[in-house]
Short mmCIF file of C-alpha atoms and ligand atoms in Angstrom, two decimals:
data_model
loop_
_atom_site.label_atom_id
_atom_site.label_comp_id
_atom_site.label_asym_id
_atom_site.label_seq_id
_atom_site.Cartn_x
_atom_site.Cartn_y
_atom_site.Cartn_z
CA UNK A 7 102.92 78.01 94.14
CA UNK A 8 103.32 81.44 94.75
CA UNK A 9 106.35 81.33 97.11
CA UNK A 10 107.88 78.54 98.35
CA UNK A 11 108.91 80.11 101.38
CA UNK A 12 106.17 81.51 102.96
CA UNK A 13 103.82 78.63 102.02
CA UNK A 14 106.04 76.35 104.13
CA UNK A 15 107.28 79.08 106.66
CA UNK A 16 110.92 78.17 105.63
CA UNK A 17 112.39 80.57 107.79
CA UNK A 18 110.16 79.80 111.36
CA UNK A 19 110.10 83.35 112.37
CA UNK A 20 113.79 84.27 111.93
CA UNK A 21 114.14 87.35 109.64
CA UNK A 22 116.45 86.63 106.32
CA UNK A 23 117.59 90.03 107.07
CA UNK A 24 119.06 88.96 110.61
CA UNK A 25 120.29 85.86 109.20
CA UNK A 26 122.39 87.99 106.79
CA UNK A 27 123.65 90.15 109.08
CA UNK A 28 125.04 87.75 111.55
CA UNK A 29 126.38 84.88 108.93
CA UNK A 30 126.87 87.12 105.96
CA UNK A 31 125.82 86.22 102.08
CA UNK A 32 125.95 83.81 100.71
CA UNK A 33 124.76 81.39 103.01
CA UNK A 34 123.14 78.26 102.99
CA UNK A 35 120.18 77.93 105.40
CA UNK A 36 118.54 74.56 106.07
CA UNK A 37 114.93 73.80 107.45
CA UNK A 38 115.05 71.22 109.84
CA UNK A 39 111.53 69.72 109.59
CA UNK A 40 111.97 69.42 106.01
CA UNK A 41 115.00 67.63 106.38
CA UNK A 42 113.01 64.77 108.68
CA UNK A 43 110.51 64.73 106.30
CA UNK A 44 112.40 63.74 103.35
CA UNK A 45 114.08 61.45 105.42
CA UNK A 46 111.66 59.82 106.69
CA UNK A 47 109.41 59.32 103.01
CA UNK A 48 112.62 57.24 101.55
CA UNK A 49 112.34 54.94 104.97
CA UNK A 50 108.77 53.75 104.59
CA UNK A 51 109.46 52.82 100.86
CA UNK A 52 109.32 49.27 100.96
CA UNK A 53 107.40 48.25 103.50
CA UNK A 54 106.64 43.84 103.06
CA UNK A 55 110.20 43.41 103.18
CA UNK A 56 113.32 43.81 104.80
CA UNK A 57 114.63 47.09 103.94
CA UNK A 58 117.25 49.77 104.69
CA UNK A 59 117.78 53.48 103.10
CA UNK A 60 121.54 54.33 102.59
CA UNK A 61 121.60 57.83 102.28
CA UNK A 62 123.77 58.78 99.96
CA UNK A 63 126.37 61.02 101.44
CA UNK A 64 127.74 62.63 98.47
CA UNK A 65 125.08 64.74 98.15
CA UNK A 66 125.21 66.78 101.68
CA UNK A 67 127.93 65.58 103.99
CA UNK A 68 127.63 68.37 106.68
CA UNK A 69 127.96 66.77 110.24
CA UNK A 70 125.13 67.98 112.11
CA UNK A 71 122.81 66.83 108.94
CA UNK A 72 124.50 63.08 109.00
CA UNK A 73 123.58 63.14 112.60
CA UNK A 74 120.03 63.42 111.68
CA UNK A 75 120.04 61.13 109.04
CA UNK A 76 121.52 58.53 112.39
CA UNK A 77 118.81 59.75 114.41
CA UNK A 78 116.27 58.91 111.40
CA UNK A 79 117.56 55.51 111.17
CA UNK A 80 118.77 55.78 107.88
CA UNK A 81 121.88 53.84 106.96
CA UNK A 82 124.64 55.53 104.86
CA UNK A 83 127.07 55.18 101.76
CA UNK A 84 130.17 56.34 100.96
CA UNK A 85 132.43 57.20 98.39
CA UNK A 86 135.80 57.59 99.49
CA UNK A 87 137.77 57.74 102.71
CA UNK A 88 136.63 60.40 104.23
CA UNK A 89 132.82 59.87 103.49
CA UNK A 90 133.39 56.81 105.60
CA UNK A 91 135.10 58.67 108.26
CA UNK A 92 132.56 61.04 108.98
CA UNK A 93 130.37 58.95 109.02
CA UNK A 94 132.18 57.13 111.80
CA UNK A 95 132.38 60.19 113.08
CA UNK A 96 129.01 60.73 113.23
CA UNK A 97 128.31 57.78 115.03
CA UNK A 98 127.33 55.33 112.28
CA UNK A 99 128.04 52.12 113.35
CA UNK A 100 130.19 49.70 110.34
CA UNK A 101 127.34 47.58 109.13
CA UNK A 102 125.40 51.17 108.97
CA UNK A 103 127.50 51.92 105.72
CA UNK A 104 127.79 50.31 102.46
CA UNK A 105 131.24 51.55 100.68
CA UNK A 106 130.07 52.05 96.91
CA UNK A 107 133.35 53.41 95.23
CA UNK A 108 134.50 54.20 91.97
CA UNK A 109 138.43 53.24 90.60
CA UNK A 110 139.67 52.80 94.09
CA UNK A 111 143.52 52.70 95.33
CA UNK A 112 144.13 49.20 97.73
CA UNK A 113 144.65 51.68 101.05
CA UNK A 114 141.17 52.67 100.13
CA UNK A 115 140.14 49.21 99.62
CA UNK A 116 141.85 48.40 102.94
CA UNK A 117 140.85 51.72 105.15
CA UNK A 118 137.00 49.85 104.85
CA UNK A 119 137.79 46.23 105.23
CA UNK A 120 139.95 47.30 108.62
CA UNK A 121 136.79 49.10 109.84
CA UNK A 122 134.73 46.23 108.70
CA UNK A 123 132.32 48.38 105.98
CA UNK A 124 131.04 46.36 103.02
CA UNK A 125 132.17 47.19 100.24
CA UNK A 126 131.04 47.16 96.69
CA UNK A 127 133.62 46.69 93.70
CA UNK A 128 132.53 47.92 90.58
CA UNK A 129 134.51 46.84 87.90
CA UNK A 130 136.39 43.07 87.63
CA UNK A 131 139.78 44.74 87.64
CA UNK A 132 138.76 46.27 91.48
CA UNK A 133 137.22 43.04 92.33
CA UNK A 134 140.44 41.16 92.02
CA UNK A 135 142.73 43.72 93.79
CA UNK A 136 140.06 42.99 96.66
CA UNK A 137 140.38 39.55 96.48
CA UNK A 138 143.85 39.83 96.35
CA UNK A 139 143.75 41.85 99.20
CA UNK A 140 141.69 40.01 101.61
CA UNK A 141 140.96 36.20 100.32
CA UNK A 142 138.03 34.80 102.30
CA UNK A 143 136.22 37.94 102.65
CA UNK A 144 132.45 38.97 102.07
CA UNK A 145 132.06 42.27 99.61
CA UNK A 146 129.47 43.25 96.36
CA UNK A 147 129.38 44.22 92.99
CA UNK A 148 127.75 46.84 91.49
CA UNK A 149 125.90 45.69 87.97
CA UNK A 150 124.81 47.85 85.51
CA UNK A 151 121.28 47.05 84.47
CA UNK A 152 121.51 48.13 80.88
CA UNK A 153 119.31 51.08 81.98
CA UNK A 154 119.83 54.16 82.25
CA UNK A 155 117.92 57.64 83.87
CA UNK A 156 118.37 60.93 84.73
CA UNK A 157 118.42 64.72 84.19
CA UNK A 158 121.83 65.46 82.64
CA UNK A 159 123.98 62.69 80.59
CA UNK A 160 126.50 63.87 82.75
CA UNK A 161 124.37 61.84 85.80
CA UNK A 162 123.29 58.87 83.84
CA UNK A 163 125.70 55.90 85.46
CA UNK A 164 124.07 52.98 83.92
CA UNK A 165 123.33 51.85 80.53
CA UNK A 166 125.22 51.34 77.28
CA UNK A 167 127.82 54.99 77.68
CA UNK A 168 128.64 55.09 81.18
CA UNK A 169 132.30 54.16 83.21
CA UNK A 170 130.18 53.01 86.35
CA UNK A 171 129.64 49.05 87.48
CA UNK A 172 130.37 45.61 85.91
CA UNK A 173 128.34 44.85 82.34
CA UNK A 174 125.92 41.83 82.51
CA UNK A 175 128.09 40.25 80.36
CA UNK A 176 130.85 39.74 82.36
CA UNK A 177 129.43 38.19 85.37
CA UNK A 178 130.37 35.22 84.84
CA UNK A 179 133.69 36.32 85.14
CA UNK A 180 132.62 37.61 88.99
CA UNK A 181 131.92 34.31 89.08
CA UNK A 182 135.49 33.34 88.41
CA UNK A 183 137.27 35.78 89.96
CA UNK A 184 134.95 35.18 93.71
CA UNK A 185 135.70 31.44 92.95
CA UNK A 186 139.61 32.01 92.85
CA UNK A 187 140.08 34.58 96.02
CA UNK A 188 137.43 32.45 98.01
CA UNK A 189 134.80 35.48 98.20
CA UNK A 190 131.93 35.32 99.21
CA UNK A 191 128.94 37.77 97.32
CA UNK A 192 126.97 39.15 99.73
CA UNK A 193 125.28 41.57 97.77
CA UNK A 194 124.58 43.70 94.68
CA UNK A 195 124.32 47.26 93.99
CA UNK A 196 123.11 49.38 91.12
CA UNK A 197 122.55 53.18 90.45
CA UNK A 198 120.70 54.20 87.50
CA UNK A 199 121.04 57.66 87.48
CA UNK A 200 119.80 60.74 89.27
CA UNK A 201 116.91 62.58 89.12
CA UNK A 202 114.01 61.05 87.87
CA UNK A 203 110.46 62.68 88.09
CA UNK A 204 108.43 59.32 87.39
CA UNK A 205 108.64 56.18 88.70
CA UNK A 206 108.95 54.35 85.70
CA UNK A 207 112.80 54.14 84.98
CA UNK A 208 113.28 52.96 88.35
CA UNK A 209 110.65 50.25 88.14
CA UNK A 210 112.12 49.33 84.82
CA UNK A 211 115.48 49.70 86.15
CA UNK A 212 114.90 47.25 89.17
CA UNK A 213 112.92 44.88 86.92
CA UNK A 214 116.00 43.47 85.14
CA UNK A 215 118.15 43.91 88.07
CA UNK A 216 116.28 41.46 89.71
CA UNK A 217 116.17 39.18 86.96
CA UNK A 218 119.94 39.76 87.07
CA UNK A 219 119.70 39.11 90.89
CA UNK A 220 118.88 35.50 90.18
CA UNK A 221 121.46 34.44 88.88
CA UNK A 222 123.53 35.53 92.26
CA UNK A 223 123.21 32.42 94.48
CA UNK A 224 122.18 33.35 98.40
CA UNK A 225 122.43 36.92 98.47
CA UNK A 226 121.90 38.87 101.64
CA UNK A 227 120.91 42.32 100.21
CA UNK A 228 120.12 43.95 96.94
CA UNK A 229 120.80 47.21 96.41
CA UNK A 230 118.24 49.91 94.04
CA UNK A 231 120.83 52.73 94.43
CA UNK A 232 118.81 56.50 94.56
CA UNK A 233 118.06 59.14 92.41
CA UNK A 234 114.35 60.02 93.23
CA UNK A 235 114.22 63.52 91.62
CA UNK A 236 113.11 66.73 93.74
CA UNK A 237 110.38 69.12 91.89
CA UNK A 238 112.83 71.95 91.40
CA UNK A 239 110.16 73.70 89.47
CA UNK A 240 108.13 73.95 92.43
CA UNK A 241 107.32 77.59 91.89
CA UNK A 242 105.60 76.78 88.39
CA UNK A 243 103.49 73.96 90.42
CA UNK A 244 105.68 71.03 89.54
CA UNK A 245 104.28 67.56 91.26
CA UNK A 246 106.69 65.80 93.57
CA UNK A 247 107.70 62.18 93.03
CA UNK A 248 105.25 59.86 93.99
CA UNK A 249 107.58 57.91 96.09
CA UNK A 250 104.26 56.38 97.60
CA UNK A 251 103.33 55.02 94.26
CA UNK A 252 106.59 53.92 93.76
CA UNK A 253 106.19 51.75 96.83
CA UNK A 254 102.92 50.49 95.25
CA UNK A 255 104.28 49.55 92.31
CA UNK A 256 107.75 48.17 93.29
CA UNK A 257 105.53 45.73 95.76
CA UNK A 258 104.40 43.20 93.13
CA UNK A 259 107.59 42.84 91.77
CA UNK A 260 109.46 42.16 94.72
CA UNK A 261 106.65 39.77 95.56
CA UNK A 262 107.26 37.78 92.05
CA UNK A 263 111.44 37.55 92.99
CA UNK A 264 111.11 36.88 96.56
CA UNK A 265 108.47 34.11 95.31
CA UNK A 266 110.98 32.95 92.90
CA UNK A 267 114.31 33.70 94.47
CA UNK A 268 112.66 31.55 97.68
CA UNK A 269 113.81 34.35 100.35
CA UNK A 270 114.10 37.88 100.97
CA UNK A 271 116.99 39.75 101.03
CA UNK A 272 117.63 42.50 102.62
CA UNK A 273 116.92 45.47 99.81
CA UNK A 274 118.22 48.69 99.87
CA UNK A 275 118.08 51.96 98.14
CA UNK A 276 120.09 54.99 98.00
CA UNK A 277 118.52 58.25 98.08
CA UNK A 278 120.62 61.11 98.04
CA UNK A 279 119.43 64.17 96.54
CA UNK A 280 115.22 63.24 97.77
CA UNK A 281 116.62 63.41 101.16
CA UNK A 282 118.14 66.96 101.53
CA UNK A 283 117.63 69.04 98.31
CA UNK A 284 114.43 70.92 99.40
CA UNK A 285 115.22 71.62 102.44
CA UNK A 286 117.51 74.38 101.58
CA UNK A 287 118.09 76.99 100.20
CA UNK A 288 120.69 79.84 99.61
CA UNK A 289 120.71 83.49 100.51
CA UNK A 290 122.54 85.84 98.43
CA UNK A 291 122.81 89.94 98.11
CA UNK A 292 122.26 91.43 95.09
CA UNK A 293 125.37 94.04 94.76
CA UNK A 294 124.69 95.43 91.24
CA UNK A 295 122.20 95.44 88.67
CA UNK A 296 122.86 96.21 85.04
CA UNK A 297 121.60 96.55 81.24
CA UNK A 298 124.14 95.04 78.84
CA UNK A 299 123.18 95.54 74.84
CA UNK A 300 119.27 95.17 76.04
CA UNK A 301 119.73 91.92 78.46
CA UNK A 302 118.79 92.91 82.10
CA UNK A 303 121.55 91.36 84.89
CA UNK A 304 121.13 90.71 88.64
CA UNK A 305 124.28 90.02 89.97
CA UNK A 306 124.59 88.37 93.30
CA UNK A 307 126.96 87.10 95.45
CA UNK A 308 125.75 83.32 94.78
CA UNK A 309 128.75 82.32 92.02
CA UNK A 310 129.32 78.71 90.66
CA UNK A 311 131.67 78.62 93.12
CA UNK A 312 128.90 78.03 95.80
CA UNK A 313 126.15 76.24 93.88
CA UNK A 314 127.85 74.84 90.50
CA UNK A 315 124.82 72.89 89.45
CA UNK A 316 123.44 76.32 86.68
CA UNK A 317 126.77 75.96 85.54
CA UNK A 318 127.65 71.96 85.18
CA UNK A 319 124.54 70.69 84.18
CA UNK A 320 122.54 74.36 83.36
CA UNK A 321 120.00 73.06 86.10
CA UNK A 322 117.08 74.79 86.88
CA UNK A 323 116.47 76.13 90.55
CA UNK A 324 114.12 78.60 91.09
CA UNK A 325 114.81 81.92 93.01
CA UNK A 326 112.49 84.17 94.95
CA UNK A 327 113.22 87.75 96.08
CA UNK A 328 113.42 88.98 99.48
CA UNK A 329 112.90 92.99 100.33
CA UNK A 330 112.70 94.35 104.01
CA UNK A 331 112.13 90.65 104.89
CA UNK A 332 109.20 90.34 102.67
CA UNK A 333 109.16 88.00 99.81
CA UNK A 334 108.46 89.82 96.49
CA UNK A 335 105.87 87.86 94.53
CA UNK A 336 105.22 88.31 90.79
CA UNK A 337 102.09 90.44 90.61
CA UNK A 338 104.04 93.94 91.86
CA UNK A 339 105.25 93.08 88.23
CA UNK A 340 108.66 91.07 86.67
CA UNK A 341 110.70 91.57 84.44
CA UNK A 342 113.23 89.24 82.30
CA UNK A 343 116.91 88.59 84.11
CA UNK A 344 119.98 86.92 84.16
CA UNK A 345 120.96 86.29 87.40
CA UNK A 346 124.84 86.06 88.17
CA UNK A 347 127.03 85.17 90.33
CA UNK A 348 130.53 87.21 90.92
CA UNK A 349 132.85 84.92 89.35
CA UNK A 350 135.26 85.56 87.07
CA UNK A 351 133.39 83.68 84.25
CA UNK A 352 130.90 83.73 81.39
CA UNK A 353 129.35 80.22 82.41
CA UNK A 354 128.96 81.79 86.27
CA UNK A 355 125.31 82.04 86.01
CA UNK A 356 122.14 80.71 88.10
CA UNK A 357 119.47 81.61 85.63
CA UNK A 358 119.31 82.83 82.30
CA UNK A 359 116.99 84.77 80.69
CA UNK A 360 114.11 84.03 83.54
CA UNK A 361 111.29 86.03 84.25
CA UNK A 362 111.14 87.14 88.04
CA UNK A 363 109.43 89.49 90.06
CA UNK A 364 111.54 92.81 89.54
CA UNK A 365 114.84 92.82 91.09
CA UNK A 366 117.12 95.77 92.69
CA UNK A 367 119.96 96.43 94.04
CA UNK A 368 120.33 95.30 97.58
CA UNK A 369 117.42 92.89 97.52
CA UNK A 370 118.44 89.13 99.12
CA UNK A 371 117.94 86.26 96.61
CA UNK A 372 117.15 82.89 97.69
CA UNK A 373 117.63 80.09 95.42
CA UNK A 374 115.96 77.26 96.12
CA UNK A 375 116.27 73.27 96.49
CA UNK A 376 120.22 73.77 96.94
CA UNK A 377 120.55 71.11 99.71
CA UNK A 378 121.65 68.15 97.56
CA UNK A 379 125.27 68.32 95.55
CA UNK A 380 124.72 72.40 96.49
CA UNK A 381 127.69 73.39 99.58
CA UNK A 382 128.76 69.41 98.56
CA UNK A 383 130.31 70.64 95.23
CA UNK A 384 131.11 73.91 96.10
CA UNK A 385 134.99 75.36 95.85
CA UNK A 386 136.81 78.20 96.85
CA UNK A 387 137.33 79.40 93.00
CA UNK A 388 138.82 83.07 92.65
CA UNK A 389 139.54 82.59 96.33
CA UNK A 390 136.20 83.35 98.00
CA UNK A 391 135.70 81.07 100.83
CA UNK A 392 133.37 78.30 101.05
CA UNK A 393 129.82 79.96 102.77
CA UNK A 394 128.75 79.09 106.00
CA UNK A 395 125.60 76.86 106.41
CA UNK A 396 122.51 77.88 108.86
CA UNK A 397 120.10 75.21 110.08
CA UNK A 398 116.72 76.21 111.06
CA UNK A 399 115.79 73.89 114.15
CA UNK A 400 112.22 72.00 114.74
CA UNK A 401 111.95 74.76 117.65
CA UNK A 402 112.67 77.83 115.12
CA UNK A 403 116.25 78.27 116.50
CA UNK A 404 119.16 79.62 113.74
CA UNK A 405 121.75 77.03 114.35
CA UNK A 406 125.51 77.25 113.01
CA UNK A 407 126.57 74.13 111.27
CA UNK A 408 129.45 75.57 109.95
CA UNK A 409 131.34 78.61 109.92
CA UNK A 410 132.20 80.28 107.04
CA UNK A 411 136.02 79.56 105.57
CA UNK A 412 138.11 82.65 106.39
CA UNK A 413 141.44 83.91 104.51
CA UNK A 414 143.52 81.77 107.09
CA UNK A 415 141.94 78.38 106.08
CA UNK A 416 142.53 79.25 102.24
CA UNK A 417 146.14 79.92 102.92
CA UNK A 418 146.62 77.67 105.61
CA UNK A 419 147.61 74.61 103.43
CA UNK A 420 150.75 76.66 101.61
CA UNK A 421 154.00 75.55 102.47
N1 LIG B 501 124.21 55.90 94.80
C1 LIG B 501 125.21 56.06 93.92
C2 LIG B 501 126.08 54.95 93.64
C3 LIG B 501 125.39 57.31 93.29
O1 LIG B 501 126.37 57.47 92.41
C4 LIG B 501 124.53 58.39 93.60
C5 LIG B 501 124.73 59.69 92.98
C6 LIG B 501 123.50 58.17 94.55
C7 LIG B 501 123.37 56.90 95.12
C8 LIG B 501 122.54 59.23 94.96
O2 LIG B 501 121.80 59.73 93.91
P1 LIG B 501 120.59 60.77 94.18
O3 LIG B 501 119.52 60.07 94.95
O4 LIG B 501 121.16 61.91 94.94
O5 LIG B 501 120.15 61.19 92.82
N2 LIG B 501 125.87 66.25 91.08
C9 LIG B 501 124.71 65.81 90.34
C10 LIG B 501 124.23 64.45 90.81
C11 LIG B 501 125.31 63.41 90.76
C12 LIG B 501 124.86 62.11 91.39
C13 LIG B 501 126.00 61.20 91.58
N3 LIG B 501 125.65 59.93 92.14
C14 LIG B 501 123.62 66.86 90.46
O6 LIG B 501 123.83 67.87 91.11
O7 LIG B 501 122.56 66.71 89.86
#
C-alpha cells in the first residue's frame, strides 16, 4: 500500500494543515468509521454461542471513544479504579464490565463489589482477601493456560515466565479457598498475550483453557482475553488478522466443550488493541533535520513522551509524510532516516534507520496505527503536556475529544 491515508481517506476532507493549525502538533487524530469497524469485527466473532466483547480499556480510555464502544454494544474491562469509573461514567451499566486486575489493594477490591462489577482475582493470595472481604459472593479467576503469545516478552502474560493469573497447578487450591469463604465461581479469564498476527496461538491458547474449563463446575462465562494483533506494517502490504477465520476455526472447538461441558456459557474475549489501533494516527512537525557522523535525522515533535511504544518495546509503526497537504509517496525518491522525537533521550526515537520518502524541515509526519496503548501510555516527561486528541466524525466533522494539557494542569497538582 502506497499510503495508508489516502487509500482510506483518513482525513474526510479536512486538511492536516488546518488540523495543525487549530490543535497544534503533536496531535492525535482518530477516524471515526474505522473505529466502528474494528469494533464491530471483534462483535461478530463467535457467532453459535452466547458471546460478549469486553473491550479492553487499557488500551484507549478517551471518553468520547468508550461512548462508542457503548453505542457498539461492546462490553468493557477494567484495570483499576478509575478504568471502572469512566466507564460508569460513560454509561456502562455494572454487569457491562468485567474487573480483571492485577495485585489489587482491598478498597480496590471493594470500590467494584459496592458497584456490583465482577471481578476476576488472579492470584490465590487476592482470592482470599476477596473472600475475606465479601463471604458469599460471586467473582473469577484468571488461569494461566501454560501458553504464551505476543510481540514483545514484555507483553507475553501467560506461560511458564510471567507474574499474571493462577498456575494450573494450584487450582485445586481455588477450590479450597471458594469452599472456605462460601464463593461462588462464576467465571474464568485468561490473556495470552498481545499481538498476535495468526490465529494459531489463540486457538492453541483456548484449546487447553477449555480443557482447564472443565474442571470448573457450572460456570456462567469463560473468558479468551484479547490480543488480536493490528498489521502495523501496513505500508509494506502486511495482511490483517483473519479474525473471520479465527471465528471458523474457534467454532468446532467450542462445539466439542459445549458438547462435553453439557451447556454454554457465556464466552467472552477481550480485544483491546484490534479495536482502536488503526484508527489513528499522530501528526507531528518536523522542526529540524540533521546529518550526524553520516546518519540522516528527522526530528519531530512526536517524543516517547507521546507514543512510548518505539521506545518500550522498539515497535514498528510506519510513518508517511505530509507537504502542502499532500502525502509524499516514495517514488519522488527516499532516503534513509532516523526519526526523533524532542526528548531529552537517546532511546527517544520512532524509527531507526528506515527508509522514507525524503523528509524536510517543516513537513508534518504522521505515524500510524497509534490508537491502542498510543495517548494511553503517554506522560508529560521533560514537562511537555500530554497532546490533544482530534476525532474525525462519520460526517467528516474535526471533533475535540480532548484539549491539549496546558502549563496550569502540569503545575496544578504542586502544593
Ligand atoms: N485483557 C487483559 C487481561 C490484558 O492484560 C490486555 C492487555 C488485554 C485484554 C488487551 O490486549 P490487546 O487486545 O490490546 O492486545 N502496551 C503494550 C500492550 C500491553 C497489553 C497489556 N494487556 C503495547 O503497546 O504493545
Amino acid at each position: 500500500m502506497n499510503s495508508y491515508i489516502n487509500e482510506i481517506d483518513f482525513f474526510k476532507g479536512n486538511k492536516p494543515e488546518d488540523l495543525a493549525a487549530q490543535y497544534g502538533t503533536p496531535l492525535y487524530v482518530y477516524n471515526e468509521s474505522v473505529l466502528r469497524q474494528q469494533m464491530r469485527k471483534v462483535e461478530g466473532l463467535i457467532k453459535k454461542y452466547p458471546y460478549t466483547a469486553n473491550y479492553s480499556i487499557k488500551s484507549n480510555s478517551n471518553l468520547s471513544i468508550l461512548k462508542i464502544a457503548l453505542e457498539e454494544g461492546l462490553n468493557a474491562d477494567a484495570m483499576s479504579v478509575n478504568e471502572m469509573r469512566i466507564l460508569l461514567l460513560a454509561g456502562f451499566p455494572a454487569e457491562r464490565i468485567f474487573f480483571v486486575p492485577n495485585n489489587v489493594s482491598s478498597e480496590e477490591l471493594t470500590f467494584a463489589h459496592d458497584n456490583n462489577i465482577m471481578t476476576s482475582l488472579d492470584s490465590i493470595d487476592q482470592l482470599r482477601r476477596f473472600g475475606k472481604l465479601f463471604p458469599g459472593s460471586r467473582c473469577a479467576v484468571r488461569i494461566n493456560p501454560g501458553v504464551g503469545a505476543g510481540h514483545h516478552e514484555k507483553v507475553v502474560t501467560a506461560g511458564k515466565k510471567t507474574k499474571f493469573a493462577i498456575a494450573e497447578e494450584d487450582i485445586d487450591e481455588v477450590f479450597e479457598v471458594a469452599k472456605e469463604y462460601n464463593l461462588t465461581i462464576a467465571g474464568i479469564n485468561q490473556h495470552v498475550g498481545s499481538l498476535y498476527m495468526v490465529p494459531d496461538p489463540f486457538l492453541a491458547a483456548i484449546k487447553n483453557f477449555l480443557r482447564i474449563a472443565r474442571r470448573f463446575p457450572d460456570l456462567e462465562f469463560v473468558d479468551f482475553g484479547g490480543g488480536f494483533g493490528t498489521p502495523y506494517h501496513k505500508l509494506s502490504d502486511e495482511a490483517p488478522f483473519d479474525i473471520d477465520k479465527l471465528s471458523a476455526e474457534m467454532e468446532p472447538i467450542l462445539d466439542e466443550f459445549v458438547k462435553d461441558y453439557g451447556k454454554a456459557p457465556l464466552f467472552k474475549s477481550e480485544p483491546g488493541r484490534y479495536c482502536v489501533a488503526e484508527s489513528s494516527l499522530i501528526l507531528g512537525r518536523v522542526h529540524a533535520t540533521k546529518s550526524n557522523y553520516g546518519h540522516k535525522y528527522a526530528g519531530t515533535d512526536i517524543g516517547m513522551n507521546v507514543l512510548a511504544r518505539p521506545t518500550l518495546y522498539d515497535s514498528w509503526h510506519d510513518i508517511e509524510i505530509i507537504r502542502d497537504n499532500e502525502v509524499v509517496t516514495s517514488d519522488k525518491g527516499t532516503e534513509v532516516v532516523t526519526v526523533t522525537g524532542n526528548i531529552c533521550e537517546s532511546g527517544d526515537l520512532l524509527a531507526k534507520d528506515r527508509e522514507l520518502p525524503v523528509i524536510k524541515t517543516d513537513d508534518l509526519v504522521a505515524v500510524l496505527d497509534a490508537g491502542a496503548y498510543g495517548y494511553s501510555m503517554s506522560s508529560s516527561y521533560n514537562l511537555r503536556p500530554k497532546c490533544a486528541e482530534v476525532m474525525i466524525t462519520g460526517d467528516g466533522n474535526a471533533k475535540l475529544i480532548r484539549r491539549r494539557e496546558t502549563f496550569e494542569d502540569l503545575i496544578s497538582l504542586f502544593c
